Coordinates of C-alpha atoms in Angstrom, one line a residue:
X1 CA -61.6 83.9 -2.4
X2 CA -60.8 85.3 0.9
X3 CA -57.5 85.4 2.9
X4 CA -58.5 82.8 4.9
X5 CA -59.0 80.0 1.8
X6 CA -55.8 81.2 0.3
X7 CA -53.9 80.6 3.3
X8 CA -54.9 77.0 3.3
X9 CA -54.7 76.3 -0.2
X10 CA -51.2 78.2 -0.3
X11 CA -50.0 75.7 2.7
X12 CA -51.8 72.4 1.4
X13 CA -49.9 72.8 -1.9
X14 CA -46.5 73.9 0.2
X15 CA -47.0 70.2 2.1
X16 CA -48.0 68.3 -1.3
X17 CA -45.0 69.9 -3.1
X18 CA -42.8 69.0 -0.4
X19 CA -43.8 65.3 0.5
X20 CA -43.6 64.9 -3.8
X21 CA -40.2 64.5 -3.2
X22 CA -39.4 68.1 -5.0
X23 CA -35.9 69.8 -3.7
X24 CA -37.1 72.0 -0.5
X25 CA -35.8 75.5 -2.7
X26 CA -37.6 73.9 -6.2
X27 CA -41.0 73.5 -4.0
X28 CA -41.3 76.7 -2.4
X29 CA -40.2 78.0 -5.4
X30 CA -43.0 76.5 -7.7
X31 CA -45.4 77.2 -5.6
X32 CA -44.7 81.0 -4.9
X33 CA -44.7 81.3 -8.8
X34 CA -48.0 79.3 -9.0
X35 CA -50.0 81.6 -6.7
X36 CA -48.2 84.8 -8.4
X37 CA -49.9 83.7 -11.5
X38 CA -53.6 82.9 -10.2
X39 CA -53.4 85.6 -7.8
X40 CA -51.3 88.5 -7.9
X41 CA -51.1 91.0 -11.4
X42 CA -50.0 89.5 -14.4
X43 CA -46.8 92.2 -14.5
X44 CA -46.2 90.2 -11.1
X45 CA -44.3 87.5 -12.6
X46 CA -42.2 89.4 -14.7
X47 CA -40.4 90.8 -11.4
X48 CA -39.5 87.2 -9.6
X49 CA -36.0 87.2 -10.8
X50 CA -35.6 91.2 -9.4
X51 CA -37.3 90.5 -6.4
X52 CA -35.3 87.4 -5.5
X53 CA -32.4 89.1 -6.1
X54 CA -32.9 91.9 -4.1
X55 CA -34.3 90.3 -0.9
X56 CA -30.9 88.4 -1.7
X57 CA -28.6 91.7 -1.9
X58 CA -28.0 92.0 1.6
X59 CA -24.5 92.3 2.7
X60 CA -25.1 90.0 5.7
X61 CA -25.9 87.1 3.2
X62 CA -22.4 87.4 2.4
X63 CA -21.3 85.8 5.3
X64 CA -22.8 82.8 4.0
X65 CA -20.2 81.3 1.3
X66 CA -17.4 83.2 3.6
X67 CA -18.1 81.0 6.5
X68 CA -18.9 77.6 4.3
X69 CA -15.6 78.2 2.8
X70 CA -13.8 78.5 6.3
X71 CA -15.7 75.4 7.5
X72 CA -14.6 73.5 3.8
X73 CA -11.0 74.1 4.9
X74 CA -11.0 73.2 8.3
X75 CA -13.5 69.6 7.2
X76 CA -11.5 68.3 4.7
X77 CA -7.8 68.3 6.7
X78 CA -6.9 66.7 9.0
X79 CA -7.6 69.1 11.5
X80 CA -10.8 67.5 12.7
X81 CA -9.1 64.5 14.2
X82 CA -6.4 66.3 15.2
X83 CA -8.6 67.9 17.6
X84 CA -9.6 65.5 18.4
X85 CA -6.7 63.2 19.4
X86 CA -5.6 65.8 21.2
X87 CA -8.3 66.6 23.7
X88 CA -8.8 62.6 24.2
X89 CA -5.5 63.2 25.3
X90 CA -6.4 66.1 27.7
X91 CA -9.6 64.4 29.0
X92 CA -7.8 61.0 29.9
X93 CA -8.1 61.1 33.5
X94 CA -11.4 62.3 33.3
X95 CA -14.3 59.4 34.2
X96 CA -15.3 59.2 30.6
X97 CA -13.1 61.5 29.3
X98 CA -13.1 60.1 25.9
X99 CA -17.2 60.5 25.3
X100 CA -16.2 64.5 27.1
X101 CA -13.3 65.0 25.1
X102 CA -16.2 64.2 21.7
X103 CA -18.4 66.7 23.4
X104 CA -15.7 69.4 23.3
X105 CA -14.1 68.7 19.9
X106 CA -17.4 69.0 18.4
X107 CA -17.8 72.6 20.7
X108 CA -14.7 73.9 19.2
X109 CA -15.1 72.5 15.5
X110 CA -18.7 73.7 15.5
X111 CA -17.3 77.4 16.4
X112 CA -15.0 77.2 13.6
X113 CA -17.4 75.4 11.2
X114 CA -20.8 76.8 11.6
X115 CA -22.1 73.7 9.9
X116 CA -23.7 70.5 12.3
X117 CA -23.5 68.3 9.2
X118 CA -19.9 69.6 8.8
X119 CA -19.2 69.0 12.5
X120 CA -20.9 65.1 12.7
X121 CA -18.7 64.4 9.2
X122 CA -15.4 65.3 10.8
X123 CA -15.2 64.7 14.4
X124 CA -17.6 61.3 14.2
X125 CA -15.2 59.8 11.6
X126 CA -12.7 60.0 14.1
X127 CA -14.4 59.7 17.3
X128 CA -17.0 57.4 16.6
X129 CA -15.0 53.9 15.6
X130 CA -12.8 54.8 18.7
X131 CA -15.3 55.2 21.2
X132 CA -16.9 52.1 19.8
X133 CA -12.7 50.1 20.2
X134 CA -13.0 51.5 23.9
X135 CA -16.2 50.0 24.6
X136 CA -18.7 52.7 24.1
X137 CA -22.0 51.1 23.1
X138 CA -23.0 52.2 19.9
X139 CA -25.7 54.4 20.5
X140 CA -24.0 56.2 23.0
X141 CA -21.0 57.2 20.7
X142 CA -23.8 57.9 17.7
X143 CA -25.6 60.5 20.4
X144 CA -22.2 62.0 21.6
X145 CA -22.0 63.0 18.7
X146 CA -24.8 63.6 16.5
X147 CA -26.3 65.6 19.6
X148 CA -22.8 67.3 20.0
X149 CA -22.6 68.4 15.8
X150 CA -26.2 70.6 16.6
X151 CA -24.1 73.0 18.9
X152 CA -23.1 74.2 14.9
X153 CA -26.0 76.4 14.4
X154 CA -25.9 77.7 18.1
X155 CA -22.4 78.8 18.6
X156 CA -20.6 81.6 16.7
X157 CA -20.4 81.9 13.9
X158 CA -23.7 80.3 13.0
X159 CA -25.8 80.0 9.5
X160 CA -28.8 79.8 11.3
X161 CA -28.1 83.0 13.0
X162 CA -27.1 85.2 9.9
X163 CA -30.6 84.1 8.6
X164 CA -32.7 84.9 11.8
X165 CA -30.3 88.7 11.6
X166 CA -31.4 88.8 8.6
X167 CA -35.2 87.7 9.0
X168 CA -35.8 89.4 12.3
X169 CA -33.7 92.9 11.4
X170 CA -32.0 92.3 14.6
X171 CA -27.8 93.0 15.0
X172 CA -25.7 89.8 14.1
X173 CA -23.5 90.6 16.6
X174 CA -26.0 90.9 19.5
X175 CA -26.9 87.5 18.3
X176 CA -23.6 85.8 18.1
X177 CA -22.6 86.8 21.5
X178 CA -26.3 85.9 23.1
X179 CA -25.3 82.2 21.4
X180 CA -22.4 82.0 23.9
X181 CA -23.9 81.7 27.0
X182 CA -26.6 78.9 26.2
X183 CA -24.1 77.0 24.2
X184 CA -21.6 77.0 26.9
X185 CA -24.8 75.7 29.0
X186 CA -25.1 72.6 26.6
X187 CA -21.6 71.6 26.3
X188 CA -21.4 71.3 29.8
X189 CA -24.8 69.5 30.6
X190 CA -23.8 67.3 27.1
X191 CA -20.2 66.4 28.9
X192 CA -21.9 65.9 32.2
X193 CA -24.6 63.3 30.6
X194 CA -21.3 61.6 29.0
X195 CA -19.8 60.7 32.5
X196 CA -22.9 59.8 34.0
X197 CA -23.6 57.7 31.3
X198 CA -20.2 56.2 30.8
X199 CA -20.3 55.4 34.5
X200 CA -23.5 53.7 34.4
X201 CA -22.1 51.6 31.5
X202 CA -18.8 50.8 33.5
X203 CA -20.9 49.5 36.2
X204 CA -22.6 47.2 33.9
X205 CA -19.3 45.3 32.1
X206 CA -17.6 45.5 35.6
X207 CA -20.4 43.6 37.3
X208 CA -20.9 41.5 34.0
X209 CA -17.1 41.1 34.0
X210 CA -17.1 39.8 37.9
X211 CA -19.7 37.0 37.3
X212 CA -17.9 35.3 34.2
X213 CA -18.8 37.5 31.9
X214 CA -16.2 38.9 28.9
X215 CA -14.0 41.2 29.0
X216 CA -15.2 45.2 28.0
X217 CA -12.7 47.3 26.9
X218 CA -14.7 49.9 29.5
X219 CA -13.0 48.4 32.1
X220 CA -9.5 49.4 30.3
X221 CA -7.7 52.6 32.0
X222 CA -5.6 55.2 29.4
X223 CA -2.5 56.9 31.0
X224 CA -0.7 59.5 29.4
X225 CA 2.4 61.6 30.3
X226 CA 2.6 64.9 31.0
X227 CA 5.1 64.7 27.8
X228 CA 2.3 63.4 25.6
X229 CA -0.3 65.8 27.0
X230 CA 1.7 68.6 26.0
X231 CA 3.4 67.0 22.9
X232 CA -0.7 68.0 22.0
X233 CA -0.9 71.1 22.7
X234 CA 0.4 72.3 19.6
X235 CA -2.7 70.5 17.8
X236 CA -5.0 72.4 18.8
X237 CA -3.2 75.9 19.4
X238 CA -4.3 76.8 15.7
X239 CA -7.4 76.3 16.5
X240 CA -7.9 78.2 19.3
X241 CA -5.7 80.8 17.6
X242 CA -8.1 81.3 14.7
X243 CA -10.9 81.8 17.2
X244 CA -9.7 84.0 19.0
X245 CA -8.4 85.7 16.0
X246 CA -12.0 85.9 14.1
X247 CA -13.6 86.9 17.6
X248 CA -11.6 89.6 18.8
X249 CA -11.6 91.3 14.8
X250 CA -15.9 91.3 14.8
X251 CA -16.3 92.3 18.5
X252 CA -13.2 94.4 18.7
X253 CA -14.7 96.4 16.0
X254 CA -11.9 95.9 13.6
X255 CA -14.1 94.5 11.3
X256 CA -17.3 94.0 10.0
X257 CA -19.4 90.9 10.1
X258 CA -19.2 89.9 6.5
X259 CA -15.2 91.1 6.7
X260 CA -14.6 88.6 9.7
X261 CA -15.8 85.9 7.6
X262 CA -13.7 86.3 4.9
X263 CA -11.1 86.9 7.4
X264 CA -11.8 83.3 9.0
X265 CA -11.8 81.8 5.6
X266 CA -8.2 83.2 4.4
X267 CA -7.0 82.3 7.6
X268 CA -8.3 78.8 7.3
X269 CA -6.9 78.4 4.0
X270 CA -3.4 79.7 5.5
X271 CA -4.1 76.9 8.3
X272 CA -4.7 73.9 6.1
X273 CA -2.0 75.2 4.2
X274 CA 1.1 75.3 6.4
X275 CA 0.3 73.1 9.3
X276 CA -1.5 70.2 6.9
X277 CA 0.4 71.1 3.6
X278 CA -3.2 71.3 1.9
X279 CA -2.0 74.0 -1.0
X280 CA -1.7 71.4 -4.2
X281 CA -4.5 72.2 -7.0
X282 CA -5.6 68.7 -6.6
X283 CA -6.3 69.2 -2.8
X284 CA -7.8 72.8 -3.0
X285 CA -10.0 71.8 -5.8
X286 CA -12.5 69.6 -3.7
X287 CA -12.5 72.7 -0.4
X288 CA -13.3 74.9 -3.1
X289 CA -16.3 72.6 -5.2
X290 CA -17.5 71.6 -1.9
X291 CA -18.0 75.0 -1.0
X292 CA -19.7 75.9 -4.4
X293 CA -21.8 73.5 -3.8
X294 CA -23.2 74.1 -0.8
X295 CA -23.2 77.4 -0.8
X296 CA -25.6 77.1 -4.1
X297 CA -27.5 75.1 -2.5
X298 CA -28.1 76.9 0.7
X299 CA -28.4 79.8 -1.8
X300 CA -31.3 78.5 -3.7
X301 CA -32.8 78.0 -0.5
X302 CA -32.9 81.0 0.6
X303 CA -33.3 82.9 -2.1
X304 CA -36.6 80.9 -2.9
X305 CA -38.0 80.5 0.7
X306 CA -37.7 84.8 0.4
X307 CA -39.7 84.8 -2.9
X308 CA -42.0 82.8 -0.8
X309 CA -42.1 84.6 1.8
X310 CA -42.5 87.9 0.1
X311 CA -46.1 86.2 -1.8
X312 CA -47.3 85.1 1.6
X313 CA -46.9 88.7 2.9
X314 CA -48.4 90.1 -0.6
X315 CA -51.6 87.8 0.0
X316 CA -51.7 88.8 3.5
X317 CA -51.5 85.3 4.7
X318 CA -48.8 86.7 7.0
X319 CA -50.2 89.6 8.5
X320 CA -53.5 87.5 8.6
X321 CA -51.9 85.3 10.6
X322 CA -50.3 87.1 12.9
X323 CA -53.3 89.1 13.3
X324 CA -55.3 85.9 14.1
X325 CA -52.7 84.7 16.6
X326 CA -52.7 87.8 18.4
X327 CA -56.5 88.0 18.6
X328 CA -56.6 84.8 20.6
X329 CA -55.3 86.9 23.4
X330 CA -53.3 84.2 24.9
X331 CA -50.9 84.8 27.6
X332 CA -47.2 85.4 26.8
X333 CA -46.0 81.9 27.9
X334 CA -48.7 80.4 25.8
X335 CA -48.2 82.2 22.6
X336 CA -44.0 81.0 23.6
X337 CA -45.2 77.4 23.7
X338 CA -47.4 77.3 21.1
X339 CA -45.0 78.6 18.8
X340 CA -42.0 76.4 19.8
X341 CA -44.3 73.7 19.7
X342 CA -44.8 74.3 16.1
X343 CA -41.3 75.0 15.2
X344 CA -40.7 71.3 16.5
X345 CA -43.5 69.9 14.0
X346 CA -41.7 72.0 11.0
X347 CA -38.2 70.6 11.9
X348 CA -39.7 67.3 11.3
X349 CA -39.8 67.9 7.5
X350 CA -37.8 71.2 7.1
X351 CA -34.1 72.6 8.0
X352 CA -33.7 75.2 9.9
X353 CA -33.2 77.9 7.1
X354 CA -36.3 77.1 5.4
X355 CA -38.1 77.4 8.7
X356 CA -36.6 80.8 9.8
X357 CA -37.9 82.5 6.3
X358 CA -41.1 81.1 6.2
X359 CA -42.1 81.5 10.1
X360 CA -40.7 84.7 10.8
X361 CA -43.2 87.2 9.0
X362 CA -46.0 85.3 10.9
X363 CA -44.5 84.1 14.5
X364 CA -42.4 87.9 15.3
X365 CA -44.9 90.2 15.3
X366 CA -46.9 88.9 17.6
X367 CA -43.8 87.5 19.7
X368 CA -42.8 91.6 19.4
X369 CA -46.4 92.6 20.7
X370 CA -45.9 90.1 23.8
X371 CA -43.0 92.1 25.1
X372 CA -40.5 89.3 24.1
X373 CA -37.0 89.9 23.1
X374 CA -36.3 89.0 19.7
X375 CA -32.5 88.6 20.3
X376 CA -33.6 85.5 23.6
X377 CA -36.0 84.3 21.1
X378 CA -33.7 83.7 18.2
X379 CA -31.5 81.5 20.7
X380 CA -34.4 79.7 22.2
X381 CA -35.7 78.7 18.4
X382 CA -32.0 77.9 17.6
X383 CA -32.4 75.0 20.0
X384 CA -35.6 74.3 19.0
X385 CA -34.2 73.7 15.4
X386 CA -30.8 71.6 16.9
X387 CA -33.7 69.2 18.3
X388 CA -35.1 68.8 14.8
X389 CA -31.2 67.9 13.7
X390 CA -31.7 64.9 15.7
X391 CA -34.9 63.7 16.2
X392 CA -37.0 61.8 13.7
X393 CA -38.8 61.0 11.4
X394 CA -35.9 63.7 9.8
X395 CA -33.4 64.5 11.8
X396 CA -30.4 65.4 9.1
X397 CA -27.4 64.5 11.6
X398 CA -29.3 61.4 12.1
X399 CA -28.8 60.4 8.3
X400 CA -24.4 62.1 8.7
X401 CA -24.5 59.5 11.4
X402 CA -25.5 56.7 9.6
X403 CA -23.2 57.4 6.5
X404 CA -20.4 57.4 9.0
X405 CA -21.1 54.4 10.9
X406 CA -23.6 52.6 8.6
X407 CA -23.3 49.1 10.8
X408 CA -25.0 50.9 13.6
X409 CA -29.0 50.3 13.4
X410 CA -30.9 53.8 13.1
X411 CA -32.9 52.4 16.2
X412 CA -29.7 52.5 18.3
X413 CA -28.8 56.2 17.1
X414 CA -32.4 57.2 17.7
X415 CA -32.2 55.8 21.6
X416 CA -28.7 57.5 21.5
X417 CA -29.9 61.0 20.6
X418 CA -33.0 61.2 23.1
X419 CA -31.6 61.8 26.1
X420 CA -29.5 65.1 24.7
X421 CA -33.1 66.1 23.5
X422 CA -33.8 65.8 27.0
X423 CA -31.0 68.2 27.9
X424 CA -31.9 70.5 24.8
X425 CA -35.2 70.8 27.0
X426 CA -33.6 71.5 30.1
X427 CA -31.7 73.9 28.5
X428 CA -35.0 76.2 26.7
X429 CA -36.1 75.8 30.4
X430 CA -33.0 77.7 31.9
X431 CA -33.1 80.0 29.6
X432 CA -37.0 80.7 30.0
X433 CA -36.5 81.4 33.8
X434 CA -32.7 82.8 33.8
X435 CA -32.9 85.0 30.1
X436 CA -29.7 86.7 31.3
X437 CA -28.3 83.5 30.1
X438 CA -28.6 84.9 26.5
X439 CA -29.1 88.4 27.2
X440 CA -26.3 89.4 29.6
X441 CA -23.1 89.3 27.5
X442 CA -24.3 91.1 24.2
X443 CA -25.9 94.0 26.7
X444 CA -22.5 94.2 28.5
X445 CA -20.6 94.4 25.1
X446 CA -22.5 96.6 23.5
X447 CA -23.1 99.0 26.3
X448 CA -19.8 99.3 26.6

């Protein structure tokens, strides 16, 4: 059977695993062991635990649990709706300051958390029921912020780009930094869609209002003093002090990646535990299982999507390919859009770690060959995969949304998330025609 054959029976079996309702890391899994056994040496098998575990034993991979943990902390406080309370505060004056205020809680928490699910849980259990009080339709509140949680895997530190540092053998650092720039780019266009939005939806009860119509709590203006503005600061100081703290230790070389994390999560832990008195056994215990559990999970993931990685590059289904792809001789831009386009397709079924490790032996080299830089690349497929968080038939904060607001139809969250699609679009398109966007500020830091 020749490379070709194998290649399609190896990804029919991947799609009939998956759609069998088999865990994603139990699928891959099962069939990487399947095709070790009809295809590969007989000794083959007796080396999946040692291989696993090696393409595990990378340092970066610590990170992983290190950041989870930090997130854990921070998720299961009070500290999300803290936050938030206190930019609401901030944003008051602003013409749809509350729906801004959501954008930028979810910005910051996302920085701190590294996890969208993480981000949707926390700030939308705050923000949601009170943009809905104020008069927010309900698919606008579920988009602010189920498109707002994505900015998770873009902004530092972020899961997804360990992995792609760790899939591309590119500098986690470089990365980090490149994710700055572009997700600055859609917190702003994400704020700026709020107020245009909120306006349009002022105009509406206003002039619904002025013909006999009810009253919208839209039409209700906020004040706050400048004592209760700054009465907030102090909310979100920690915050911005454990930022800055984490940043300046990675990029002021004072410590290493994997170190930073573990720095983050100690000084989480000291957060929670003197400004939210979260130090109690009986408090800890659930940061700490939650983090277990995830982290096992995200684990497993990995550790199989490697193993099946690792059989599709034995095979030569990888190299094939990307040896096939880059015979079609297709222009740069072509070979981009092609690829993106079927990144989106995957994120309809897969999360964004699964599709990192199994598209990056077979979408890179070619990428490479094209003159493309594999640092603006890994930012561009990072918003790729934030658009497969939140459209369907998938779309996982989709799902975090409707646990959290369960009275709001999925049709109304779906309408609610499109348009920040829209602006996830806009923003590949920047970044295709201005790649200093991503570029500029990792070659500035490390040049210097």
């Amino acid at each position: 059977m020749g490379t070709v054959e194998i290649g399609l029976l190896y990804g029919g079996a991947t799609l009939v695993a998956l759609f069998a309702g088999l865990p994603i890391a139990f699928a891959l899994g099962a069939v990487a062991v399947v095709f070790m056994y009809f295809f590969m040496p007989a000794a083959s098998l007796d080396t999946v635990t040692q291989n696993v575990y090696e393409e595990m034993a990378s340092i970066t991979m610590l990170t992983i649990p290190l950041f989870i943990l930090k997130g854990a902390a921070i998720g299961r406080s009070r500290a999300g709706s803290d936050l938030y309370s206190a930019l609401h505060v901030w944003m008051g004056r602003v013409p749809g300051g509350l729906g801004v205020a959501n954008v930028f809680a979810c910005a910051l928490f996302a920085a701190m958390a590294g996890s969208s699910p993480a981000t949707c849980s926390a700030i939308g259990s705050a923000g949601i029921p009170e943009m809905r009080r104020r008069g927010y339709s309900p698919g606008f509140a579920a988009g602010i912020i189920a498109a707002g949680g994505t900015l998770g895997i873009l902004l530092p530190p972020s899961i997804t780009l360990i992995l792609y540092a760790v899939a591309a053998e590119q500098s986690l650092g470089r990365l980090f930094l490149a994710g700055i720039g572009p997700g600055v780019l859609m917190v702003v266009l994400f704020a700026i869609y709020a107020v245009v939005r909120y306006r349009q939806e002022k105009a509406a009860a206003t002039a619904a209002y002025a013909q006999g119509g009810t009253w919208s709590e839209l039409l209700r203006t906020d004040t706050f003093t400048a004592r209760e503005r700054f009465a907030a600061i102090p909310r979100v100081l920690p915050f911005v002090i454990l930022l800055i703290g984490v940043m300046f230790a990675l990029y002021g070389g004072i410590a290493t990646p994997s170190e930073t994390a573990g720095l983050g999560a100690v000084l989480a832990l000291l957060m929670v535990a003197g400004i939210y008195r979260v130090w109690r056994p009986a408090q800890v215990g659930p940061i700490l299982m939650s983090t277990l559990r995830e982290s096992t999970m995200l684990m497993m993931i990995i550790g199989m999507s490697l193993l099946y990685s690792y059989v599709m590059s034995y095979l030569h289904i990888s190299q094939g390919a990307a040896e096939w792809i880059v015979g079609m001789h297709l222009s740069k831009w072509v070979l981009l859009t092609a690829i993106l386009l079927l990144v989106v397709v995957l994120g309809f079924f897969l999360p964004p770690v699964s599709i990192i490790l199994m598209t990056a032996p077979i979408i890179l080299p070619p990428l490479k060959a094209a003159g493309f830089d594999l640092i603006w690349f890994g930012i561009i497929m990072s918003i790729v995969m934030e658009m497969g968080l939140i459209h369907p038939p998938v779309g996982l904060n989709i799902f975090v949304i409707k646990n959290i607001a369960p009275d709001i139809p999925l049709r109304d969250v779906v309408m609610g998330v499109l348009p920040f699609v829209a602006l996830m679009l806009v923003s590949i398109l920047a970044l295709c025609l201005i790649p200093g966007l991503a570029t500029w500020l990792p070659t500035a830091v490390y040049a210097g």
